[in-house]
Amino acid sequence: MSHLINSEELMALGYTPGRAFGVALRTANKHKHLGKELLLAELANVLAEPDAFATHAVYGKLAKALIEEASIPEDAYIPLRDSGADYAIYGESHIEAGARTQMDVAMQLPVTVAGALMPDAHQGYGLPIGGVLAVNNAVIPYGVGVDIGCRMALSIYDIPGAFFEANQAQFKRELIAQTRFGAGHGFKPHERADHAVLTDAAFGMNPFVADLKDKAWAQLGTSGGGNHFVEFGIIEFAKADEVMGVPAGKYLALLSHSGSRGLGATIAGHYTKLAKELCRLPHEAQNLAYLGLDTEAGQEYWRAMTLAGDYASANHEIIHRKLAAALGAEVVASVENHHNFAWKEAWNGQEVIVHRKGATPAGKGVLGIIPGSMTAPGFLVRGKGEAASINSASHGAGRQMSRTQAIKTISREAMRAQLKQYGVTLVGAGLDEAPMAYKDIHTVMAAQSDLVDVLATFTPRLVRMADDGSRED
């Protein structure tokens, strides 16, 4: 659905994120026929004098929401700092204003210690995607994100690229047979995989988490929807990497991207709601509500988050194990890294909680994978441990179009033409995941050359995504 008036235009009028903000957006969308100029003028008038519009046929609901917000006493909220500390921004010229605004607010939280914005950053909920935030003794559920523990996993095989090219049909059959995609999709009882994560005592931590175990078991080894994928490609090491034990050359590799499915999403929703009840922040910061780690609720979320992260890792392990077995392939090296998580780390001599929402850990010597798009290369990297980035790097190319904009502006024919140009076979995916919806990965990588060293380049060749596009659990 396209909106005549967007969030940035509302904020320019003086609206701040909150319930009334959402009512204003919906009102403008419902009454597009009035025209943008008139709507903007009227929305400004309602904000200035809501009492005068309390019974108005078009703006009455908005006026009442504004009046209700104004009636909440200031001392009901935990105050933000008047100004936030400076933070490092990588690739600033390619980052939208909305992401900057969200990061600015995050830096004003009373618990914030430091922050950084990665070059793939774009606007999200609470902390922007591509945002890194270090805080003192607290955890922010929306600073972690909805897909807790979402990650990349790479398996490098002992199979020459030429063999893959000559036998693509076989690889495509196994890719479809051994993977499962789509919102809510899982395995029937007789199909389910087994894994030690299902015996984790954290599943019994409380009735809420215990009730999620059966769904988690059904979805174990699946990938969901959205931008999640499993793909074969050719990885090239221009020179040998002695630490990994991989000689120079080209190899077939399997790369996967997905997270904790319905388990993580349900945990995120539950504890975000709880955080908002316990941590009343001003409207512009309400999605950054946090839980103190010295509280029962904070400890409970931390344990549930850790479980979801371990579960996400198990999903990848099963996918990679099944495909290696089906192909009869030997894995010569593997790498895994996650984002959408919170870590206890040392920073400037103190222990902090580092939230990386769509950001890759890049401590000194730490391996990571930064994908491009389905037609753009990805990169196997080793972190440099840059303090200004809080030991982080981007988690991908980052979107330059919203899903709605991509669906509206990119044709199926244009997407097919680009896939053909780059020699990529695609199974599934919607137009919202078209390559053109993403930033140029080379520009993103150039903006973070101080953060990571590139060890190898991964070129996608056979990509599997959800048939129903962006739908998620």
PDB file of N, CA and C in Angstrom, residues 23 101 109 125 177 182 278 283 299 331 375:
ATOM      1  N   VAL A  23      -2.105   7.108  13.990  1.00  0.00           N
ATOM      2  CA  VAL A  23      -3.451   7.555  13.594  1.00  0.00           C
ATOM      3  C   VAL A  23      -3.340   8.590  12.486  1.00  0.00           C
ATOM      4  N   THR A 101      17.679   9.372  12.388  1.00  0.00           N
ATOM      5  CA  THR A 101      16.796   9.863  13.450  1.00  0.00           C
ATOM      6  C   THR A 101      16.618   8.810  14.537  1.00  0.00           C
ATOM      7  N   LEU A 109      19.049   7.415  25.226  1.00  0.00           N
ATOM      8  CA  LEU A 109      18.574   6.564  26.313  1.00  0.00           C
ATOM      9  C   LEU A 109      19.471   6.729  27.542  1.00  0.00           C
ATOM     10  N   TYR A 125      12.315  -0.783  13.449  1.00  0.00           N
ATOM     11  CA  TYR A 125      11.503  -0.487  14.623  1.00  0.00           C
ATOM     12  C   TYR A 125      12.446  -0.323  15.810  1.00  0.00           C
ATOM     13  N   ALA A 177      14.469 -30.273  -2.351  1.00  0.00           N
ATOM     14  CA  ALA A 177      14.057 -31.413  -1.523  1.00  0.00           C
ATOM     15  C   ALA A 177      14.485 -31.264  -0.060  1.00  0.00           C
ATOM     16  N   GLY A 182       8.816 -20.531   3.783  1.00  0.00           N
ATOM     17  CA  GLY A 182       7.472 -19.964   3.832  1.00  0.00           C
ATOM     18  C   GLY A 182       6.966 -19.717   5.236  1.00  0.00           C
ATOM     19  N   LEU A 278       6.917  -2.012  31.590  1.00  0.00           N
ATOM     20  CA  LEU A 278       7.797  -1.782  32.735  1.00  0.00           C
ATOM     21  C   LEU A 278       8.705  -0.575  32.558  1.00  0.00           C
ATOM     22  N   HIS A 283       7.303   8.927  23.630  1.00  0.00           N
ATOM     23  CA  HIS A 283       6.774   8.278  22.431  1.00  0.00           C
ATOM     24  C   HIS A 283       7.846   7.995  21.381  1.00  0.00           C
ATOM     25  N   GLN A 299      16.453 -10.941  33.107  1.00  0.00           N
ATOM     26  CA  GLN A 299      17.115 -12.233  33.103  1.00  0.00           C
ATOM     27  C   GLN A 299      16.316 -13.265  32.305  1.00  0.00           C
ATOM     28  N   VAL A 331      32.813 -31.289   3.730  1.00  0.00           N
ATOM     29  CA  VAL A 331      32.946 -29.873   4.064  1.00  0.00           C
ATOM     30  C   VAL A 331      34.390 -29.612   4.481  1.00  0.00           C
ATOM     31  N   THR A 375      22.070 -11.487  -7.015  1.00  0.00           N
ATOM     32  CA  THR A 375      22.938 -11.405  -8.195  1.00  0.00           C
ATOM     33  C   THR A 375      24.256 -10.694  -7.894  1.00  0.00           C
TER      34      THR A 375
END
